[in-house]
XYZ file of C-alpha atoms in Angstrom:
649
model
C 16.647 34.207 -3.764
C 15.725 31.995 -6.470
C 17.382 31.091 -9.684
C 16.940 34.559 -12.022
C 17.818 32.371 -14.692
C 15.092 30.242 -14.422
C 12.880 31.216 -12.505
C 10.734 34.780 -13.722
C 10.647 36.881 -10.708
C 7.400 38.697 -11.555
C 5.664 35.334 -11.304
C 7.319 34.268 -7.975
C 5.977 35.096 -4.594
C 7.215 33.715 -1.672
C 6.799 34.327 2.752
C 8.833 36.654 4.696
C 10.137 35.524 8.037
C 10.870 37.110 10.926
C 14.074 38.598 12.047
C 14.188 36.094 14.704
C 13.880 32.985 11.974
C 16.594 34.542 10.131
C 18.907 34.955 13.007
C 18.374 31.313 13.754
C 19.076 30.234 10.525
C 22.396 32.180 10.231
C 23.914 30.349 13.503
C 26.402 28.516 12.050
C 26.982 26.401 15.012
C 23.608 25.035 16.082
C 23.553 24.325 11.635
C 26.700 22.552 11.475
C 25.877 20.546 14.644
C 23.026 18.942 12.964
C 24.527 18.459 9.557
C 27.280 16.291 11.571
C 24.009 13.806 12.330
C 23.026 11.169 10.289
C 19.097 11.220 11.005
C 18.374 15.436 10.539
C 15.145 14.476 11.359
C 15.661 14.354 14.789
C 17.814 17.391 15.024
C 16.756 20.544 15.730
C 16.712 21.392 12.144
C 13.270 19.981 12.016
C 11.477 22.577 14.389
C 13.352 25.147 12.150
C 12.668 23.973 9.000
C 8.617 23.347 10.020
C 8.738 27.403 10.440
C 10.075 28.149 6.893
C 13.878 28.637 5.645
C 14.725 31.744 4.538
C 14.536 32.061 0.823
C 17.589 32.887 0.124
C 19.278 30.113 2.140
C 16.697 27.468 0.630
C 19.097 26.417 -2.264
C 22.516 25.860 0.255
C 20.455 24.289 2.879
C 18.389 21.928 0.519
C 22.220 20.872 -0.433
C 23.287 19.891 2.892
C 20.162 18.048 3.657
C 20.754 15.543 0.392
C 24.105 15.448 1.147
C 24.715 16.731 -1.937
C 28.450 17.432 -1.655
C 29.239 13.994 -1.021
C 27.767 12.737 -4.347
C 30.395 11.680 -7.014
C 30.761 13.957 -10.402
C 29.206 10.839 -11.957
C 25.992 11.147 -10.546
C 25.837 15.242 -10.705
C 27.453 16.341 -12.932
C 25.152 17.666 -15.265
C 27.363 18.377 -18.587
C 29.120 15.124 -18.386
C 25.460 13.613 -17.254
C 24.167 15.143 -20.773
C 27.109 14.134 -22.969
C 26.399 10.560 -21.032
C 22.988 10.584 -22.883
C 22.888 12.702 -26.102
C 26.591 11.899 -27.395
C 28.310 15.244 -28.810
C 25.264 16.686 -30.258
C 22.976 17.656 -27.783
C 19.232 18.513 -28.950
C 18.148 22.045 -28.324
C 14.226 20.405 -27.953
C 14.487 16.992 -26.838
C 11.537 14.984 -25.715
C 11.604 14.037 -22.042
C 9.681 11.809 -20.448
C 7.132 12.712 -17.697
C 6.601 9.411 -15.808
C 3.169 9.615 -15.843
C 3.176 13.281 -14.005
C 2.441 16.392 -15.237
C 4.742 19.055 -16.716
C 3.652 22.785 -15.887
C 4.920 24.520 -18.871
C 1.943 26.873 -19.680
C -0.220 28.212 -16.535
C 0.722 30.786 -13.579
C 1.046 28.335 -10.632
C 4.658 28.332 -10.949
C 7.567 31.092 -12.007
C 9.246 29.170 -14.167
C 11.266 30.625 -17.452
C 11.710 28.851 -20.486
C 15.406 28.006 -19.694
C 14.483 26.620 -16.281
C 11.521 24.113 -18.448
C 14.699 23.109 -20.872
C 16.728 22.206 -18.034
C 13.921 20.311 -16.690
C 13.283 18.555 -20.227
C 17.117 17.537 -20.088
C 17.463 16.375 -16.155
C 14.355 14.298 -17.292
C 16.121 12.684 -20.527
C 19.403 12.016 -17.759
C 17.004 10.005 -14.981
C 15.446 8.154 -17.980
C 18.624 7.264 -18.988
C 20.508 6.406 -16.088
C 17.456 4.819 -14.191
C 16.512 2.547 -17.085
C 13.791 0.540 -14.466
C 11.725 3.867 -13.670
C 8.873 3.978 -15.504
C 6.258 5.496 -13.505
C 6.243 8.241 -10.645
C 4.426 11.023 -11.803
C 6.230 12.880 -8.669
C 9.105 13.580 -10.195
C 8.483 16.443 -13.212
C 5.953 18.213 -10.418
C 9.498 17.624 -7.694
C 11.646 19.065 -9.881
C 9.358 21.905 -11.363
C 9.615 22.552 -7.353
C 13.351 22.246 -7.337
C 14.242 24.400 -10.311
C 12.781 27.425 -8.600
C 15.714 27.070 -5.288
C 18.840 25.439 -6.805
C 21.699 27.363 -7.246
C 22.736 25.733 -10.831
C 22.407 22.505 -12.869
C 24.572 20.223 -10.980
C 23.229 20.862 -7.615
C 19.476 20.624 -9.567
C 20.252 17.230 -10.858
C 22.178 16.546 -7.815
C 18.999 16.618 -5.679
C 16.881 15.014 -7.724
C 19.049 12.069 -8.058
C 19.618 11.815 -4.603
C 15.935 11.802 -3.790
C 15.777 8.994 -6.149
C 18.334 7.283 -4.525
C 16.846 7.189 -0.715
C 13.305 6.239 -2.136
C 15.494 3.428 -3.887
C 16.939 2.519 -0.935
C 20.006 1.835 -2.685
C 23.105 3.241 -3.593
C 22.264 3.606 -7.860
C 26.179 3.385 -8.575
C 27.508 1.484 -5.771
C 29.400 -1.704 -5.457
C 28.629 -4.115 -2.829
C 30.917 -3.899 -0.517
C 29.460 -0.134 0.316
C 32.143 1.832 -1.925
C 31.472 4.269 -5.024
C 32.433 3.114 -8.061
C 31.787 5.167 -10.996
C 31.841 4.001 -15.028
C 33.904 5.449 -17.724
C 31.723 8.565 -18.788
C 31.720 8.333 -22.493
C 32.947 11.222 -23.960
C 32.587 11.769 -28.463
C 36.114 10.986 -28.626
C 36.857 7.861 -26.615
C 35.543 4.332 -27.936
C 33.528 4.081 -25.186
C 29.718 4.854 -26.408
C 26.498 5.917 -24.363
C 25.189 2.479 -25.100
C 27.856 0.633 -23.050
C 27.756 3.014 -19.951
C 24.164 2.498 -20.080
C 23.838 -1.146 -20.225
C 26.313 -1.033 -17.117
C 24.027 1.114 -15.200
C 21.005 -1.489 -16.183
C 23.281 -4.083 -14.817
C 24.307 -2.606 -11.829
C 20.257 -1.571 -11.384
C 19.042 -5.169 -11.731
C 21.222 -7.060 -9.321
C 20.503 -4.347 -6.597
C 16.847 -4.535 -7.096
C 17.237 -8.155 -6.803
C 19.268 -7.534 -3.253
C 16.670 -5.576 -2.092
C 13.106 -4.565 -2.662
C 12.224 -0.817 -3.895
C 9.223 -1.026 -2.204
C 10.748 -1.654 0.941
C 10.674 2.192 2.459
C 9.495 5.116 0.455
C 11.987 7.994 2.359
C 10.717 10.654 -0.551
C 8.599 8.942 -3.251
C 6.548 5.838 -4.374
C 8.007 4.709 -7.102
C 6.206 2.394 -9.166
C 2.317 2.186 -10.129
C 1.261 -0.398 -7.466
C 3.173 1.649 -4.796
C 1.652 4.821 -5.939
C -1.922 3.294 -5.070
C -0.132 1.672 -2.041
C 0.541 5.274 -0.913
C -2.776 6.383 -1.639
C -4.543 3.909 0.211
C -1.970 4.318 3.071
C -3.279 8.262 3.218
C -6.266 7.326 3.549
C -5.846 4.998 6.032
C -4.003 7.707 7.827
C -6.928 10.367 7.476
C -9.729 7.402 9.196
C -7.224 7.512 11.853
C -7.430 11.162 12.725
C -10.722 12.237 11.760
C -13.005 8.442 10.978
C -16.261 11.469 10.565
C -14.071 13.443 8.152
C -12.777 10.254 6.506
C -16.550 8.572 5.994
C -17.504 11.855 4.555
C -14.506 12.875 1.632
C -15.173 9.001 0.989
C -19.068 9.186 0.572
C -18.591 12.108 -1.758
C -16.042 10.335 -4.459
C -17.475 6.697 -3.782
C -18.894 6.947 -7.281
C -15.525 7.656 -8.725
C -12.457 5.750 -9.782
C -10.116 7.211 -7.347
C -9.504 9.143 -4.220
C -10.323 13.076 -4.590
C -6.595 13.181 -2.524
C -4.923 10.905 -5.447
C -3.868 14.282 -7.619
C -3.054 15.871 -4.178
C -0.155 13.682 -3.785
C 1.000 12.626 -6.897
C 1.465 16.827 -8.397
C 3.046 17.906 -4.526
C 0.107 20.362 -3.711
C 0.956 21.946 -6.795
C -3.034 22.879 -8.203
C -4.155 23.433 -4.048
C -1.140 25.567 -2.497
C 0.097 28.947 -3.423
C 3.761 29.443 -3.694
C 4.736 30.778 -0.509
C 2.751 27.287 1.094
C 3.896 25.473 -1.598
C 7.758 26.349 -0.316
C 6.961 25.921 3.287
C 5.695 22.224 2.120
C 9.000 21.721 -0.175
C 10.884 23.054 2.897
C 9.340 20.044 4.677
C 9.759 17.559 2.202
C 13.199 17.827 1.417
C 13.899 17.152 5.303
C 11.204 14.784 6.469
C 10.297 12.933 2.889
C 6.766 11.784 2.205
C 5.558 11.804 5.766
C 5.461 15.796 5.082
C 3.317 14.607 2.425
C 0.746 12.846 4.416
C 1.099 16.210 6.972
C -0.133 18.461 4.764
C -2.614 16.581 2.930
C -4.344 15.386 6.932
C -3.634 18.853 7.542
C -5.530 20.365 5.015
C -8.585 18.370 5.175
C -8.773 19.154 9.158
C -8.781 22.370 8.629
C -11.231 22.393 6.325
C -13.441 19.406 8.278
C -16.624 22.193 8.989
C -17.035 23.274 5.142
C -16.269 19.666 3.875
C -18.972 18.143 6.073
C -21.987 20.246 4.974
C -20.726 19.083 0.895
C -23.031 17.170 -0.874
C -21.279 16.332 -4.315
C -17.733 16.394 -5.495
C -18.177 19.215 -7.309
C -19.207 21.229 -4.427
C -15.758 19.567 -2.798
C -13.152 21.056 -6.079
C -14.864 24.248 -5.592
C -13.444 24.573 -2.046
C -10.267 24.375 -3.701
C -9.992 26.468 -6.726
C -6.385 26.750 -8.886
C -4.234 29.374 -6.658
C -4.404 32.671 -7.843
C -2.072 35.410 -6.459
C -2.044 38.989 -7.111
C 0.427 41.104 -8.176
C 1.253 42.182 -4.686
C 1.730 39.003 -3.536
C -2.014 38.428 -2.007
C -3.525 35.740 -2.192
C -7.042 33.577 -1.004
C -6.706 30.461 0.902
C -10.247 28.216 2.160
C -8.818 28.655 5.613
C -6.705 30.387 7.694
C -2.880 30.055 6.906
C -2.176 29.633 10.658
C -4.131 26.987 11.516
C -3.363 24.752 8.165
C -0.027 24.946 9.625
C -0.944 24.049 13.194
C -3.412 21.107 11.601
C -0.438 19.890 9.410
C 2.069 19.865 12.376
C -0.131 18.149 14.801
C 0.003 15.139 12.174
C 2.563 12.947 13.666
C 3.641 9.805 11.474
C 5.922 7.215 13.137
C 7.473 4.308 11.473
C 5.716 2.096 13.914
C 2.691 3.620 12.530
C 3.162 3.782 9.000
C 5.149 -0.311 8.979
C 1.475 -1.966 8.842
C 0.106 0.509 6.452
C 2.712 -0.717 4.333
C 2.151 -4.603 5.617
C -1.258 -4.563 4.694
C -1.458 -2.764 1.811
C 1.343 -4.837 0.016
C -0.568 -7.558 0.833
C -3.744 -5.955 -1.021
C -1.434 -5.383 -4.022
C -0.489 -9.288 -4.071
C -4.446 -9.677 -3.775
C -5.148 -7.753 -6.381
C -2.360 -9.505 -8.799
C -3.439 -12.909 -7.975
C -6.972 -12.252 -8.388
C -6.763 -10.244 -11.898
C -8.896 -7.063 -10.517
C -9.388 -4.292 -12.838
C -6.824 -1.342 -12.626
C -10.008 0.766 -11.984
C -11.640 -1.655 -9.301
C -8.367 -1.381 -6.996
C -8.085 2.059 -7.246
C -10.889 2.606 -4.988
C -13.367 0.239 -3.816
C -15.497 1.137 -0.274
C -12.621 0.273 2.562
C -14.375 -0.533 4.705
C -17.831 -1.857 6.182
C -20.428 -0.467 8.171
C -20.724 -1.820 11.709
C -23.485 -2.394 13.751
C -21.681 -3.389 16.605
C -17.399 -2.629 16.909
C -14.986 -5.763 17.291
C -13.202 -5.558 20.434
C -10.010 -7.737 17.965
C -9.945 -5.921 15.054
C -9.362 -2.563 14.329
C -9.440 -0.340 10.963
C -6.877 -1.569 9.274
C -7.437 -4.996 9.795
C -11.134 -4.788 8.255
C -9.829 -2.354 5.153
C -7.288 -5.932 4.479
C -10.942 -7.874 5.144
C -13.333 -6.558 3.013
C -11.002 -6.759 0.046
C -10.989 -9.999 0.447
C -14.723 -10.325 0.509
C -16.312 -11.425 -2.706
C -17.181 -8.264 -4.494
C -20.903 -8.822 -4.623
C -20.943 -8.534 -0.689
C -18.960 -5.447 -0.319
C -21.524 -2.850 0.036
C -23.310 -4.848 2.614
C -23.637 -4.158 6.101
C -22.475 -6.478 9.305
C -23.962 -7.459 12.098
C -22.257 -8.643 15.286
C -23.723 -12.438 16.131
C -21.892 -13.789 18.448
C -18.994 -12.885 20.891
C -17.465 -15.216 23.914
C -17.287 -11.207 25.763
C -21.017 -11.845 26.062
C -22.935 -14.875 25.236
C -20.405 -17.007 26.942
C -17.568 -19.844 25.942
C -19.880 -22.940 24.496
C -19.921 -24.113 21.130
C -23.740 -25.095 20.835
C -24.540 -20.852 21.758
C -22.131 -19.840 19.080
C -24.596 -22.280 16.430
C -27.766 -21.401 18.285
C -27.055 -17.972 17.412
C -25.933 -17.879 13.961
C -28.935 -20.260 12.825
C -29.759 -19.591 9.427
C -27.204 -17.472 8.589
C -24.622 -17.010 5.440
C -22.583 -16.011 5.024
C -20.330 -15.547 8.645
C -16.946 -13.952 9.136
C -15.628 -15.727 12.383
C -12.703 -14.059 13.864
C -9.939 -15.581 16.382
C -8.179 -13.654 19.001
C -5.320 -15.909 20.965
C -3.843 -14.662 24.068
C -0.490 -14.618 22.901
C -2.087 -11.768 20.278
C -2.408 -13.375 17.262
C -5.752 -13.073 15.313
C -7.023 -15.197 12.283
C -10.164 -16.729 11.025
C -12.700 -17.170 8.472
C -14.929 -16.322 5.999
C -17.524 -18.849 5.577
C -20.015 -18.717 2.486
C -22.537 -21.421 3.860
C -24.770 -21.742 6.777
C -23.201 -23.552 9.423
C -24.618 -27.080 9.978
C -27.361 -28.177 12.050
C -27.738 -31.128 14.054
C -28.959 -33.589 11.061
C -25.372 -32.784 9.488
C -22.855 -32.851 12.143
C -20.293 -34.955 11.592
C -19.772 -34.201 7.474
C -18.067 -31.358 6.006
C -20.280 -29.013 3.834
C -19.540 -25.713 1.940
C -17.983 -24.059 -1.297
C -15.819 -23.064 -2.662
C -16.041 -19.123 -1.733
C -15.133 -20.094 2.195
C -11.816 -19.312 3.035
C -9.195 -18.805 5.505
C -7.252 -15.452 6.611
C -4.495 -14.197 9.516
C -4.384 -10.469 10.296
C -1.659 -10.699 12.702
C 1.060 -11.089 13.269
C 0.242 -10.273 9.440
C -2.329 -10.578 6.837
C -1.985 -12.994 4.360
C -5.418 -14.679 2.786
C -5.919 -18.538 1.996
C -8.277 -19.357 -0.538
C -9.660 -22.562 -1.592
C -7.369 -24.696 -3.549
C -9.321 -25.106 -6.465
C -9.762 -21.467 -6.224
C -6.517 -20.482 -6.761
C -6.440 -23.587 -9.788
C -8.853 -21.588 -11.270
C -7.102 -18.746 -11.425
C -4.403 -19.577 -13.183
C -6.424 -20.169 -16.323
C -8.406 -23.329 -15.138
C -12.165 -24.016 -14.849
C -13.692 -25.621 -11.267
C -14.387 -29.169 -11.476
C -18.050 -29.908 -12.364
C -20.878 -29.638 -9.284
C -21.343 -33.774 -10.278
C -18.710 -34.607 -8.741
C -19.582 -32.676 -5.591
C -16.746 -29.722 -6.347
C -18.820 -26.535 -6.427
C -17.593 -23.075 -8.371
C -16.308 -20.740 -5.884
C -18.817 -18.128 -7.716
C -22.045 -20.215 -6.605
C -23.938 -20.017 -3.861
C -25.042 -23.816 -3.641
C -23.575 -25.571 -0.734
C -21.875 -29.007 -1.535
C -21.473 -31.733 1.493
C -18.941 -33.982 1.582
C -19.737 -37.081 3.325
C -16.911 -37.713 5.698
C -16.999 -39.083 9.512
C -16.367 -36.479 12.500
C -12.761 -36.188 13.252
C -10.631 -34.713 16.094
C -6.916 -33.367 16.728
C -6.181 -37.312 17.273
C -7.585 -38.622 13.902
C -6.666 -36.132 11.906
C -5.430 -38.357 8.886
C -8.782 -40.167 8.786
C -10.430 -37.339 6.923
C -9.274 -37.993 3.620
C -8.787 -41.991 3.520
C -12.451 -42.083 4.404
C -13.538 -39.964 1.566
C -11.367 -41.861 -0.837
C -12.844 -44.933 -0.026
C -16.659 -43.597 -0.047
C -15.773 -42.184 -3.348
C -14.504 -45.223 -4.870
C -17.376 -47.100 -4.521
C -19.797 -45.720 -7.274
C -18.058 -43.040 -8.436
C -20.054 -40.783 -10.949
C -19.264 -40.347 -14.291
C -16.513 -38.325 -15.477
C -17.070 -35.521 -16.974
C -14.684 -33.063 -18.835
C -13.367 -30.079 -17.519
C -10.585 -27.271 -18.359
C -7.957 -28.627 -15.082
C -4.593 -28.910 -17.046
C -2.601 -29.156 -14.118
C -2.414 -29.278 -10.352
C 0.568 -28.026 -7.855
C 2.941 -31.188 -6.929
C 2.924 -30.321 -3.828
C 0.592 -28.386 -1.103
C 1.780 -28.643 2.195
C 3.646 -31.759 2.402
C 0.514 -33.829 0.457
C 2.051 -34.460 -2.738
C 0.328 -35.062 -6.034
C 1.972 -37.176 -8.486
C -0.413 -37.220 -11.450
C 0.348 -36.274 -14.839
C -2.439 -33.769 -14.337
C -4.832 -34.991 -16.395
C -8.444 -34.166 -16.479
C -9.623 -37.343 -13.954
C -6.583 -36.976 -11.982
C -7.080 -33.298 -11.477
C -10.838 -33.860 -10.120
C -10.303 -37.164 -8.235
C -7.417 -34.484 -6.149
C -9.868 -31.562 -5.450
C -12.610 -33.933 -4.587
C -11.107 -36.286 -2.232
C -8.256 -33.943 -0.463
C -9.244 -30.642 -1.171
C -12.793 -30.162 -0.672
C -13.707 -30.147 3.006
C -14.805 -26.508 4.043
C -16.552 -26.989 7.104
C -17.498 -29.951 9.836
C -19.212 -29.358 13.496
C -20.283 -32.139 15.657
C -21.403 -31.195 19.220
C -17.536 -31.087 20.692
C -15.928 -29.595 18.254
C -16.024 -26.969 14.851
C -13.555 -27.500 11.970
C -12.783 -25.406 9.550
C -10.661 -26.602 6.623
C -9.516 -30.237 6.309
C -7.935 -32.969 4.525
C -4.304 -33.746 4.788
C -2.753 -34.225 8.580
C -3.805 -31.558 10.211
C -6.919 -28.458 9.904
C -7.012 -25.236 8.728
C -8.864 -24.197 12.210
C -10.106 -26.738 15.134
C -11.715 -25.542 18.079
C -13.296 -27.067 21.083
C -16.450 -27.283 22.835
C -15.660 -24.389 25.330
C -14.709 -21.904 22.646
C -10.499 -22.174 24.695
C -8.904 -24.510 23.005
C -7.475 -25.221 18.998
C -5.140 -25.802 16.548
C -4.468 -24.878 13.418
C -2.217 -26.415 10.785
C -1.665 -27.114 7.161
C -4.753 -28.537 5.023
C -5.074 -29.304 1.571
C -8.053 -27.193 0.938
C -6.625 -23.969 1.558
C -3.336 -25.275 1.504
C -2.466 -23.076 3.824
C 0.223 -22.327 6.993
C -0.273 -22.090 10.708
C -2.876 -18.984 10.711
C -0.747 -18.599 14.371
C 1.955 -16.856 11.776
C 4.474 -19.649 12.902
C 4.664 -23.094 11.463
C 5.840 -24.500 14.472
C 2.903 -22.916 16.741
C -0.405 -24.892 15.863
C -2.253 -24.791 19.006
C -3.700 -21.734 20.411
C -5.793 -20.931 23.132
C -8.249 -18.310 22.426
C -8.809 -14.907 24.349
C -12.308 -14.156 22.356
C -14.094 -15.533 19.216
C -16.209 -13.243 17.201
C -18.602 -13.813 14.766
C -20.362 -11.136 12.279
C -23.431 -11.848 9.463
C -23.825 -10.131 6.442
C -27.145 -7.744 6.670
């Protein structure tokens, strides 16, 4: 039963299992069995738990699942825990934080008293205290709002929470090193230890095990910073395309005008506004054992279930009306937009592996590093269309891969459409088909597959030469260079990534064009192959020596000393600066009859391919200073299993 104390049991409805369930759950062997195993997900405790826990074992079991007992008093013990923050006087009304979640104090969805919301407001002072570097997870009041109902008194409540902290940490919060606990002084009135000390020691000890280890690294319960919380939105998303792509397109189509995902509040308040109590504990029941992939279960779930009302929807509005507030009667009825029994079935059908789930991750930490280095509004990477429409599928890339893609794609081209141009599957292995059929055509995403798996390529803003300009390099500034696997990482142009760090582009007259225009710039340079790869540069140089233009002034202050092994050594002045991007860094693309390049300057290119579409290498160059796109610096040839080519439409 729950909490009486907190919880008011006129507002609290819950499921009643079977005889059966409850027999199960009271053998005491097949219980202790699993609590002996380290991973309970794989116990038998899972099958159990996915068919409800009786409620009045909820509270003991929850325990044993976080380990709870083997916590030190330090870390839940809730009197000492207050005294820890407040000092001797304690406030009867203090003001907790809410991490950027909500707190429901006033509405019907949950049962809780007003002591239960005080010991909420006072667990929320202690994890604000003692976990000085949280500042936004707007999980945790909606969590523990969930908690307080099932825990069977204040330590074990702030117990759990901290716990649950802890895993989605990663880290032990008040461990040493070497793996043992280690707990400070906890400053009582009368000692000359104050609250201040203990809590600069608990910063301390925070910091240098956030600097051993990333908190982003695994989730286990909760995302726990504002990047990561998109980073698990997107994830969900990518997770709902994978079950239902028709379902997906659809929820998408209907919030494309909006700032976020219509599942965003789904996650971040638990269910809280969509599932009435007694689902609501089945999904805590879940949580507590599996973490956020129980999460992901019932939100897929959900949405599956509902897949033949949601496709006939024609607004968002329509959409929230499917899924009014819960509203439960006094006899513990209650309507759902579906049946019960199949949300359940739905939910448990979702299977989430980490295998699955790692490149979710992969990518979408890489789209949070995009979206850093390129200054995006917080509103534009909330949600931004994920994907493109296809004319034709690519037999090399799959969902995921073109969700990492189009955010890369300048944002003026994202609601086009692409065609597929070219593929070696069926117009053959020769170079001259490849610029026969993209004739006339920019801008071209050109995509790699090697036979050892790896897949890279390019986007390229211009038209691809013709015959009167083989043998020079033309382009912009907007071209650049990408691997999706073994993982995604994007390479713009140099002068790109000079300009983001506060710096204009060089000026057009010097043949360095903004990568925001659409003119194409040629850079008069001879042909060059894997044996003359140095030439590239040293040719330029000396064209552009004789008759250089006149200078003009722009906003470079300074350059990077090094990119790749070719080293600047100006002072970074304003000739210095454009006399660099023009003669090393400005050579996009070159094709000659034999051969296609793609990135030069320096001692090796970005991407060289042969005649026959096989053969290439790929290697550091100084205009997109970039690595191996192979994924390993000391693998830079390739031989290719299919190129692909797609046009914007």
């Amino acid at each position: 039963m729950p909490n009486s104390n907190w919880v008011n049991l006129g507002n609290y409805f819950t499921e009643t299992v079977s005889q059966q369930i409850e027999d199960l759950w009271s053998d005491k062997k097949i219980l202790e069995k699993a609590f002996r195993q380290d991973n309970l997900e794989k116990t038998k405790l899972k099958k159990l738990v996915r068919v409800g826990i009786p409620d009045a074992k909820r509270g003991d079991i929850y325990s044993k699942i976080l380990r709870i007992e083997k916590m030190n008093e330090y870390e839940k013990n809730y009197q000492q825990a207050l005294r820890r923050v407040h000092g001797a006087n304690i406030p009867e009304n203090p003001l907790p934080p809410t991490f950027g979640g909500k707190f429901y104090k006033k509405n019907n969805l949950l049962a809780l008293s007003k002591e239960g919301i005080s010991i909420i407001e006072n667990i929320l002072c202690i994890i604000q205290h003692d976990f000085p570097n949280l500042e936004y997870c707007p999980m945790i009041v909606p969590l523990l709002s969930l908690l307080c109902h099932h825990m069977r008194n204040e330590d074990e409540l702030l117990g759990a929470i901290v716990s649950i902290l802890k895993k989605s940490m990663h880290r032990d919060f008040l461990s040493s090193k070497n793996g043992s606990s280690s707990t400070p002084a906890i400053p009582d009135p009368q000692t000359s230890i104050s609250p201040s000390h203990v809590r600069e020691i608990s910063k301390q000890k925070e910091k240098e095990q956030l600097e051993q280890k990333p908190t982003t690294a695994k989730w286990v319960y909760l995302p726990l910073h504002s990047k990561d919380v998109k980073l698990f939105s997107r994830a969900f998303g990518n997770l709902l395309n994978r079950y239902a792509p028709k379902l997906y397109s659809q929820v998408e189509r209907l919030h494309s005008k909006h700032n976020e995902p219509v599942w965003n509040p789904w996650l971040t308040d638990l269910f809280i506004e969509v599932l009435p109590q007694p689902v609501l504990w089945r999904f805590l029941d879940c949580f507590i054992l599996e973490g956020y992939k129980a999460t992901y279960r019932f939100g897929v779930g959900l949405l599956i279930a509902l897949k033949p009302e949601i496709m006939k929807l024609n607004t968002l509005a329509e959409f929230h009306k499917l899924f009014p507030l819960p509203k439960i009667s006094l006899d513990g009825a209650f309507q759902f937009p579906c049946s019960i029994q199949e949300f359940y079935k739905q939910a448990n059908s979702v299977t989430i592996n980490a295998p699955d789930i790692r490149p979710l991750k992969e990518i979408h930490h890489s789209l949070v590093a995009i979206s850093q280095s390129e200054g995006l509004a917080d509103t534009q990477y909330r949600f931004q269309k994920g994907q493109p429409k296809l004319h034709a599928t690519s037999k090399i890339i799959n969902d995921d891969h073109w969700i990492v893609i189009w955010s890369w794609i300048p944002p003026k081209l994202r609601m086009s459409e692409l065609e597929l141009l070219f593929t070696t599957d069926e117009h053959g292995n020769h170079l001259m088909t490849l610029f026969e059929r993209c004739r006339y055509r920019k801008p071209l995403l050109i995509i790699i597959e090697t036979v050892d798996a790896e897949i890279f390529g390019a986007y390229v803003s211009t038209m691809l030469p013709d015959e009167q300009d083989f043998g020079v390099f033309v382009g912009n500034g907007e071209t650049f260079l990408f691997t999706l696997a073994p993982f995604a990482k994007l390479y713009p142009w140099i002068g790109r990534d000079i300009h983001h760090e506060g710096h204009s582009p060089a000026p057009s007259s010097i043949g360095i064009i903004s990568d925001t225009s659409d003119t194409d710039s040629i850079s008069p340079t001879s042909a060059t192959t894997p044996e003359s790869k140095s030439t590239t540069s040293e040719s330029v140089q000396k064209e552009s020596e004789q008759g250089k233009p006149e200078k003009q002034k722009s906003m470079f202050l300074q350059l990077p000393n090094t990119v790749n092994g070719n080293t600047y050594t100006g002072t970074g002045n304003t000739e210095e600066a454009e006399v660099y991007i023009r003669d090393k860094a400005s050579f996009f693309v070159m094709c000659t009859k034999k051969e296609m390049i793609i990135g030069g300057g320096g001692e090796s290119q970005g991407i060289w391919i042969d005649e026959r579409l096989t053969q290439g290498t790929t290697g550091p160059c100084t205009t997109f200073a970039n690595d191996a796109l192979t994924g390993n610096k000391n693998k830079k040839r390739f031989e290719c299993l299919r190129v692909e080519i797609f046009g914007f439409i």
